[in-house]
Tab-separated table of C-alpha atoms in Angstrom:
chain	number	residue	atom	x	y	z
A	344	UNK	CA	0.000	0.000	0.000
A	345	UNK	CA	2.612	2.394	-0.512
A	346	UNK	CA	2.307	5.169	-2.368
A	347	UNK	CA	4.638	6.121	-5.829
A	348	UNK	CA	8.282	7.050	-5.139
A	349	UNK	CA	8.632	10.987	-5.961
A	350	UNK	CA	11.562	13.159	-6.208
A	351	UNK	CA	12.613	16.194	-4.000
A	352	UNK	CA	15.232	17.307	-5.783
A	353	UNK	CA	17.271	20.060	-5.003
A	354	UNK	CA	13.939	21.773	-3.454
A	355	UNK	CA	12.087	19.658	-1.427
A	356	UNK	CA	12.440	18.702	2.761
A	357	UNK	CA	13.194	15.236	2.678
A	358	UNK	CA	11.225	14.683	6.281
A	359	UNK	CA	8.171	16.329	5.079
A	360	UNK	CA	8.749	13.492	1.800
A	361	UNK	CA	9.230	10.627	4.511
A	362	UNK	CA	6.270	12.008	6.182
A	363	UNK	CA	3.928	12.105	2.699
A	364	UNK	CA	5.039	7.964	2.757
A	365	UNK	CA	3.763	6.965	6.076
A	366	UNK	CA	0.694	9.095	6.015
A	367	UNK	CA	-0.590	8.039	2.447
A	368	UNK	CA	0.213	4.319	3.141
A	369	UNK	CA	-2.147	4.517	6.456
A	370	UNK	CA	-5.120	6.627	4.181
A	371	UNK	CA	-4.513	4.146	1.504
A	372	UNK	CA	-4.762	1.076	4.050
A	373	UNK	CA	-7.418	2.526	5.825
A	374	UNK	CA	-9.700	3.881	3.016
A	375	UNK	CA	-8.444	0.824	0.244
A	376	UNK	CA	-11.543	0.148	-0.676
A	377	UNK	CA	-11.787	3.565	-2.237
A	378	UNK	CA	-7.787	3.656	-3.060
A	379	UNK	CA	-7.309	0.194	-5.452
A	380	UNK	CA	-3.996	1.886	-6.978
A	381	UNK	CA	-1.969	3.038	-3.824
A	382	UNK	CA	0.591	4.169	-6.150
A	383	UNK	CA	-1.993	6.898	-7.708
A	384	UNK	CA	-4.599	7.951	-4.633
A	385	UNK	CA	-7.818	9.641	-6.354
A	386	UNK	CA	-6.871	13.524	-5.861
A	387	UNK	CA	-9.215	13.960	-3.149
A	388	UNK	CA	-7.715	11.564	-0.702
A	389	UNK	CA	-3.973	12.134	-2.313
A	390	UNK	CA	-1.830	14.423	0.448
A	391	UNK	CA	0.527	17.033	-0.846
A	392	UNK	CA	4.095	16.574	-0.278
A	393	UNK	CA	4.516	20.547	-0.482
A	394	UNK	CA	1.489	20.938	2.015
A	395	UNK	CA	3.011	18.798	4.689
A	396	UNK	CA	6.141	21.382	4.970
A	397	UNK	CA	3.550	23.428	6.752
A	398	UNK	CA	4.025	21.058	9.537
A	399	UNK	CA	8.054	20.143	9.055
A	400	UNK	CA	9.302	23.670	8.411
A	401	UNK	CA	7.235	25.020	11.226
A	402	UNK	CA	9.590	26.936	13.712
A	403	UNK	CA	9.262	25.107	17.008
A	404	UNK	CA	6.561	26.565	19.560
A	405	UNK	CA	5.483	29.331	17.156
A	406	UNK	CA	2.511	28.393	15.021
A	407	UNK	CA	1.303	29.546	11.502
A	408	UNK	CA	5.366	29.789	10.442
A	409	UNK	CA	7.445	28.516	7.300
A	410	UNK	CA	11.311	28.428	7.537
A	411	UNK	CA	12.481	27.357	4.067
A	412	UNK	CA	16.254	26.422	5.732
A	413	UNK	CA	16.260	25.504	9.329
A	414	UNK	CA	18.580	25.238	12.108
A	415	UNK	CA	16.405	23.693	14.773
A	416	UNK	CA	13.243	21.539	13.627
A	417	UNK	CA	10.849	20.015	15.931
A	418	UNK	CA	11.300	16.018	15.971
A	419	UNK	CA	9.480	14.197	13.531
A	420	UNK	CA	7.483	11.657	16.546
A	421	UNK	CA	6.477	15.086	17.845
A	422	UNK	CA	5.028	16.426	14.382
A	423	UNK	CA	3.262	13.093	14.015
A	424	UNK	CA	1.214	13.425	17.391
A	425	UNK	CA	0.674	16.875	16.587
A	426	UNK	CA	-0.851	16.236	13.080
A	427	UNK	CA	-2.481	13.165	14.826
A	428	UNK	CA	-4.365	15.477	17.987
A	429	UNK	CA	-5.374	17.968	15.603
A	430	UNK	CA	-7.560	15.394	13.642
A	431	UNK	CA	-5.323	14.486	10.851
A	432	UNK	CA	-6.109	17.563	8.967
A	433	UNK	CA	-4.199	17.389	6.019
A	434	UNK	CA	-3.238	19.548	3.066
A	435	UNK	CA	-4.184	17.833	-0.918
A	436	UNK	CA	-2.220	17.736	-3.450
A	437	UNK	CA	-4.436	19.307	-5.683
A	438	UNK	CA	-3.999	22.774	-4.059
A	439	UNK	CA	-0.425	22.713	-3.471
A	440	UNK	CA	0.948	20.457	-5.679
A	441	UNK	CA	4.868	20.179	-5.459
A	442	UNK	CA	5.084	18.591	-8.998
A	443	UNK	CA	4.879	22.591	-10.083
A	444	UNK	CA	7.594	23.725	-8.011
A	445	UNK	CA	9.750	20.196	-9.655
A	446	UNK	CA	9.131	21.239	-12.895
A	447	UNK	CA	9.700	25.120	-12.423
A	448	UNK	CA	13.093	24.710	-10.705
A	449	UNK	CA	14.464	21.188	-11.258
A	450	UNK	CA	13.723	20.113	-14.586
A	451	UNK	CA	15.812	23.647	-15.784
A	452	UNK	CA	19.068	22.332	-13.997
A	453	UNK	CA	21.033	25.090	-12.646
A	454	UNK	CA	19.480	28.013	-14.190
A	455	UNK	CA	15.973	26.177	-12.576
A	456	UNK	CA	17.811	26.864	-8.759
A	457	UNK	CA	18.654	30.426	-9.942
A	458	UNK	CA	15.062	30.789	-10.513
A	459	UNK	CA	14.026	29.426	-7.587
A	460	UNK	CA	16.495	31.667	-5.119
A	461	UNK	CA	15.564	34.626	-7.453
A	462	UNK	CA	11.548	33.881	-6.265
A	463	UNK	CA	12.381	33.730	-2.825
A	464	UNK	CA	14.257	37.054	-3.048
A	465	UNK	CA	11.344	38.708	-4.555
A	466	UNK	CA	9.426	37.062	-1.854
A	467	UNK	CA	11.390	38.823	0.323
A	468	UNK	CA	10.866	42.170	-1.552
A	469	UNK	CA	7.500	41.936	-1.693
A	470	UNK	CA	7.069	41.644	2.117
A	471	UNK	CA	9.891	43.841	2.933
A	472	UNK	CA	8.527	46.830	0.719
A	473	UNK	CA	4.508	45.881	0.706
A	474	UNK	CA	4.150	45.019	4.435
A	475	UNK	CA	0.782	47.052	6.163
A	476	UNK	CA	-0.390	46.132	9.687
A	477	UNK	CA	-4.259	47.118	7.861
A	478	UNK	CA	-5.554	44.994	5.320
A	479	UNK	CA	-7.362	47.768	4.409
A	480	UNK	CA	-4.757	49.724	3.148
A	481	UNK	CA	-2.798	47.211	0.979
A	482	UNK	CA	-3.888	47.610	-2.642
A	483	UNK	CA	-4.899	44.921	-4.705
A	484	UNK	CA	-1.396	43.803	-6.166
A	485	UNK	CA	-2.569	41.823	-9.269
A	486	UNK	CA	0.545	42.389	-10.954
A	487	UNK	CA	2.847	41.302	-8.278
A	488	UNK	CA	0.622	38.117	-8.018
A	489	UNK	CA	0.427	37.406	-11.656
A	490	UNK	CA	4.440	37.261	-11.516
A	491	UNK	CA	4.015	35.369	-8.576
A	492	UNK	CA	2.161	32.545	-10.602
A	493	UNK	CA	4.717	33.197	-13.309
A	494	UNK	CA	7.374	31.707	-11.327
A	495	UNK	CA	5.469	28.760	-10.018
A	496	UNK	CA	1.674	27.841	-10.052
A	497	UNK	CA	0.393	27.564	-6.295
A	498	UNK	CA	-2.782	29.222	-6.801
A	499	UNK	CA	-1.510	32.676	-5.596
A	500	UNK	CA	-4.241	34.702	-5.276
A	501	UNK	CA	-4.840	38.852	-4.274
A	502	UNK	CA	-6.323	38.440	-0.890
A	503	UNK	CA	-3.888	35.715	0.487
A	504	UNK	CA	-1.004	37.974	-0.425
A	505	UNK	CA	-2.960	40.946	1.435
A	506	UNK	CA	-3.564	38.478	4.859
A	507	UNK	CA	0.085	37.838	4.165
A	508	UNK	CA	1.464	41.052	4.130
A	509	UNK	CA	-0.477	42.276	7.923
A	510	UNK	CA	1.713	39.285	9.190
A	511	UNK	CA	4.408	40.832	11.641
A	512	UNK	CA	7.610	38.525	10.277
A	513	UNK	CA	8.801	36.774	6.824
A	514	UNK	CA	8.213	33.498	8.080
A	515	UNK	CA	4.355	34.062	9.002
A	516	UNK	CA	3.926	35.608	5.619
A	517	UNK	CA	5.324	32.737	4.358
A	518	UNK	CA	2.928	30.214	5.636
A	519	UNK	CA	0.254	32.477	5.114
A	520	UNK	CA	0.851	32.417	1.335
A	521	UNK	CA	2.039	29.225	0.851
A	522	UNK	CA	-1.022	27.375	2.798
A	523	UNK	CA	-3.595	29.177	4.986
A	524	UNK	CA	-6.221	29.446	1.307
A	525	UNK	CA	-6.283	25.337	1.268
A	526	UNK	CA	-8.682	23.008	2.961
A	527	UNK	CA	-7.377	21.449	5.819
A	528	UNK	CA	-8.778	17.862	4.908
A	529	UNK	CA	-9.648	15.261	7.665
A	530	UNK	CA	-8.224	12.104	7.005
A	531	UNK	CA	-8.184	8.991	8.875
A	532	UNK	CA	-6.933	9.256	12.812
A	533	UNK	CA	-6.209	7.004	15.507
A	534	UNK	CA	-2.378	6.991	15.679
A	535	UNK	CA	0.334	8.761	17.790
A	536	UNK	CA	4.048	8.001	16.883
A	537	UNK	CA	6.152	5.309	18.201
A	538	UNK	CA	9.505	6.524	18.750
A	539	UNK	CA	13.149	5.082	19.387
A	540	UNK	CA	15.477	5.868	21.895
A	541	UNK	CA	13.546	7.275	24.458
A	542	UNK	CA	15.788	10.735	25.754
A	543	UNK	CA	18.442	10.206	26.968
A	544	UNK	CA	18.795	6.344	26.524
A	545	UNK	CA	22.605	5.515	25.292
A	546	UNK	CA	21.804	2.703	22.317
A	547	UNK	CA	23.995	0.864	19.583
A	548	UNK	CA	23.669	0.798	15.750
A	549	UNK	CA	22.578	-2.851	16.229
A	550	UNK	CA	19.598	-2.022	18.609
A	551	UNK	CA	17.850	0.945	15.829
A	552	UNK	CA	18.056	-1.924	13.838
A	553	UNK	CA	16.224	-4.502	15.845
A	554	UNK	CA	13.773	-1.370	16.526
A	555	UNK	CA	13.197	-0.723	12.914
A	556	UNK	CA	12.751	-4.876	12.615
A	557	UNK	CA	9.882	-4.325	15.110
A	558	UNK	CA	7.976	-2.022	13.495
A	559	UNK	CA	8.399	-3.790	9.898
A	560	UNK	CA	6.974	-6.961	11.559
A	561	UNK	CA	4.119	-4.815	12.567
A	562	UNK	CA	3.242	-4.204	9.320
A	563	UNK	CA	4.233	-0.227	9.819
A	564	UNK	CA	6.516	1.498	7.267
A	565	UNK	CA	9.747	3.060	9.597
A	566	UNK	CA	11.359	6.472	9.356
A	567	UNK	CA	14.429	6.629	9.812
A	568	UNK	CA	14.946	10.780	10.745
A	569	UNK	CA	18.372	11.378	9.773
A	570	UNK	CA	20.598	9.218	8.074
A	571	UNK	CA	24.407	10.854	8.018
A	572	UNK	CA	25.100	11.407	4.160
A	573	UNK	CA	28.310	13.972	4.479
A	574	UNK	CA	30.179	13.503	7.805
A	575	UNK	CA	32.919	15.594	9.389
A	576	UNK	CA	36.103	14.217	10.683
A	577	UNK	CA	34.378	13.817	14.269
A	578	UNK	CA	30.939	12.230	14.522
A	579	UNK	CA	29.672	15.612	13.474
A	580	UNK	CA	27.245	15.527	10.317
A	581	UNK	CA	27.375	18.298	7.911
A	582	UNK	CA	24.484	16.491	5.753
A	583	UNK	CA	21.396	14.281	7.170
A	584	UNK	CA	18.896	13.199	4.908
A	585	UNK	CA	15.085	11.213	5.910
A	586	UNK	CA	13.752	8.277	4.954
A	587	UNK	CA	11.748	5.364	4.563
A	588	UNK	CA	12.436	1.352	5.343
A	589	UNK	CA	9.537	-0.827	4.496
A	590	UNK	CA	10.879	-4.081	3.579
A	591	UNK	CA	13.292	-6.506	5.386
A	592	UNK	CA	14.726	-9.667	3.813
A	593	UNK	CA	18.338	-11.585	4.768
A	594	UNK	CA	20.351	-12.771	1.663
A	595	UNK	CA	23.438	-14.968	1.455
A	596	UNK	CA	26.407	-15.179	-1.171
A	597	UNK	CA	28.588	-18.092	-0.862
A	598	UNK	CA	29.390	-17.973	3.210
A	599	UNK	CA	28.288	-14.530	3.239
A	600	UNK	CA	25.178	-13.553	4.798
A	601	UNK	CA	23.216	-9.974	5.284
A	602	UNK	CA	20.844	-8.600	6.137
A	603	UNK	CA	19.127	-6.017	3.806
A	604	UNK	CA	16.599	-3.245	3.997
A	605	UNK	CA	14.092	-2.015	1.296
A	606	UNK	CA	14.546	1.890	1.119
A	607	UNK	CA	11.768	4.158	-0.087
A	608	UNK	CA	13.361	7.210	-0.566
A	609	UNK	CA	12.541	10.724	-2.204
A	610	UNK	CA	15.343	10.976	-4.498
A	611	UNK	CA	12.960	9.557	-7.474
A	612	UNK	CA	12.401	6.710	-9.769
A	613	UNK	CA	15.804	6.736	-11.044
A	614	UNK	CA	17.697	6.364	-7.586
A	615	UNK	CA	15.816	3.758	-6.764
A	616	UNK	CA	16.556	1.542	-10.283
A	617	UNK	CA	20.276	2.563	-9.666
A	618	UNK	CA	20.034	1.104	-6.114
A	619	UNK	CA	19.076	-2.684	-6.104
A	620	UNK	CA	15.194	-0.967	-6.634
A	621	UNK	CA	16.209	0.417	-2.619
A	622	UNK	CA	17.227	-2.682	-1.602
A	623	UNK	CA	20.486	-1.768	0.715
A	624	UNK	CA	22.643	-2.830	3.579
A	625	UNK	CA	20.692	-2.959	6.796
A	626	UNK	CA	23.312	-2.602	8.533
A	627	UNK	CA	24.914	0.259	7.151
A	628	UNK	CA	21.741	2.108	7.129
A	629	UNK	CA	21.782	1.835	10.559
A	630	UNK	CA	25.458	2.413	11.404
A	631	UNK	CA	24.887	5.968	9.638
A	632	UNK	CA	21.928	6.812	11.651
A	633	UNK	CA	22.913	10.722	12.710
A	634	UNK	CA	24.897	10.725	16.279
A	635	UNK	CA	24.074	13.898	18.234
A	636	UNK	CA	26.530	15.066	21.238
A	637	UNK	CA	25.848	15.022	24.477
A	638	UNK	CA	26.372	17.415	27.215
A	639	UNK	CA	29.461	14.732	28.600
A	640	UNK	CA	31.159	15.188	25.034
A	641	UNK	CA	30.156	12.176	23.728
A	642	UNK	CA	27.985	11.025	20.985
A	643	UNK	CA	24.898	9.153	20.840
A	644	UNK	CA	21.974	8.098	18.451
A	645	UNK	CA	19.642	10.927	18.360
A	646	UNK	CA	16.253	10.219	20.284
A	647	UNK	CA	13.260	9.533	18.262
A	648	UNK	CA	15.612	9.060	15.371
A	649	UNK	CA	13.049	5.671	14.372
A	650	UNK	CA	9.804	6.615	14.138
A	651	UNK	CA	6.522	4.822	12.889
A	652	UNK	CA	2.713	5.619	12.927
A	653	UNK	CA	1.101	3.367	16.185
C-alpha cells in the first residue's frame, strides 16, 4: 500500500517526503476500498508533499510559520502526534501540488535553482517593501501576483497575499501564502508516533536496527529521521537526509550472509533503479543513523531518530 516514489530534488524537505510515505500508506490502508492503486490515490484523498512542509518547516513553539532552511526543527514523533491530535487535517495535493515547483526549478538544472532563489528574493521584496499592519490599506497587487504565478503555479491569489502582508515577520507571511487558502482535509486518525530511543537512553547501531525490525513486523513502514550522508572528521554531520524502510529480507552469497533493507526514498524513480530498486545494507543504514553530542562530550543516536505511525 505504498504510495509512488517521488523526487525532491534540489527543493524539497526530505522529512516532510518521509512524512507524505507513512501518512498516504495509512489513508490508503485505511480507506483501500476507495484507493485500489496506492501508487496513484484519487486527488481527493492524495496528500501534498509541499502541504506537509507546513508542519516540518514550522519553527518550534510558534505556530502559523514557514522556515524554508532551518537550524532547529521540531522532531518528527512530535510532528506526528501533533498532526495526529489535531484530527489528521491534512493539506491535498491538488492545491499545493509540489510537482509545479519540480518542474519550475528542477527540470531547468542550474538556471531552474537560480530561478528558484531569485523567487524567494522577490518574496522577500514583496514583504519587505509591501508590508501594512491594515488589510485595508494594501492595494490589490494583481501584478505582483500574476508574476508570482509566473514563477510557479500555487494558486496565488490577491487576498492571500494581502492576509500575508499584515503578518508581523517573513516566516508568518510565508505560511500564510504558501497554505492558509487550502482546505485542511480530515483524514483517517487514531495513531500517535512510536519513537526510538527514548531521551536520553545511550543505544547501539545494532539495537535501531532490531527497533526498525519491530515495526516492519508490525506491518508499519519506519522512518528513519536522519541518516548521516556527508560527515565531518568527528561524529559531526554536515548532511542528514530522511527516509523510509519498508521491507526486510536476509540474503546470502557463498558464506556470506546480510541482512538487507528495502529503502523508499525521495530521491525519485531513477535512484531507486540505480540502487538494487532500494534494496540496501541494513546494517549500514543503521550504522549511519545521525549521532548527536551530548552534554558529557560524547555522541549518541539521536532520540526519536526511528519513528513509525502506532
Amino acid at each position: 500500500n505504498m504510495p509512488a516514489y517521488k523526487t525532491q530534488s534540489e527543493l524539497g524537505e526530505c522529512r516532510a517526503f518521509s512524512l507524505a510515505a507513512i501518512l498516504q500508506q495509512y489513508v490508503n490502508t485505511k480507506w483501500k476500498s476507495d484507493i485500489p492503486d496506492p501508487k496513484n490515490p484519487p486527488s481527493d484523498m492524495a496528500i501534498s508533499h509541499f502541504g506537509l512542509m507546513a508542519y516540518t518547516n514550522q519553527i518550534p513553539n510558534q505556530a502559523n510559520t514557514f522556515q524554508p532552511n532551518q537550524d532547529v526543527a521540531k522532531g518528527m514523533h512530535e510532528i506526528i502526534n501533533e498532526i495526529s491530535n489535531s484530527g489528521n487535517r491534512l493539506i491535498l495535493e491538488g492545491c499545493k501540488p509540489f510537482d509545479n515547483l519540480y518542474k519550475e526549478f528542477s527540470l531547468k538544472g542550474n538556471k531552474g535553482l537560480e530561478v528558484r532563489d531569485e523567487f524567494l528574493n522577490y518574496l522577500k521584496g514583496i514583504f519587505k517593501e509591501l508590508k501594512n499592519t491594515n488589510e485595508l490599506n494594501i492595494k490589490d497587487y494583481s501584478q505582483e501576483v500574476n508574476r508570482l504565478n509566473n514563477y510557479v503555479n500555487l494558486n496565488f491569489n490577491r487576498d492571500t497575499l494581502k492576509k500575508a502582508l499584515t503578518k508581523n515577520n517573513f516566516d508568518q507571511f510565508l505560511y500564510t501564502l504558501f497554505f492558509s487558502d487550502c482546505k485542511m482535509e480530515d483524514f483517517p486518525t487514531g495513531f500517535s508516533a512510536a519513537a526510538f530511543p527514548l531521551d536520553s537512553m545511550n543505544v547501539k547501531y545494532v539495537d535501531i536496527k532490531k527497533q526498525v525490525l519491530k515495526g516492519l513486523k508490525a506491518e508499519k513502514p519506519v522512518i528513519l529521521t536522519a541518516i548521516c550522508i556527508s560527515q565531518d572528521k568527528s561524529y559531526d554531520c554536515s548532511l542528514t537526509h530522511s527516509l523510509v524502510i519498508t521491507g526486510f529480507k536476509s540474503v546470502e552469497k557463498g558464506s556470506i550472509k546480510k541482512d538487507i533493507f528495502k529503502v523508499h526514498n525521495s530521491w525519485g524513480v531513477e535512484w531507486q533503479k540505480m540502487n538494487n530498486d532500494g534494496w540496501i545494507d541494513a546494517d549500514i543504514i543503521c550504522q549511519n543513523t545521525t549521532q548527536v553530542k551530548s552534554k558529557n562530550g560524547t555522541y549518541r543516536f539521536d532520540s526519536g531518530c526511528v519513528v513509525w505511525l502506532d
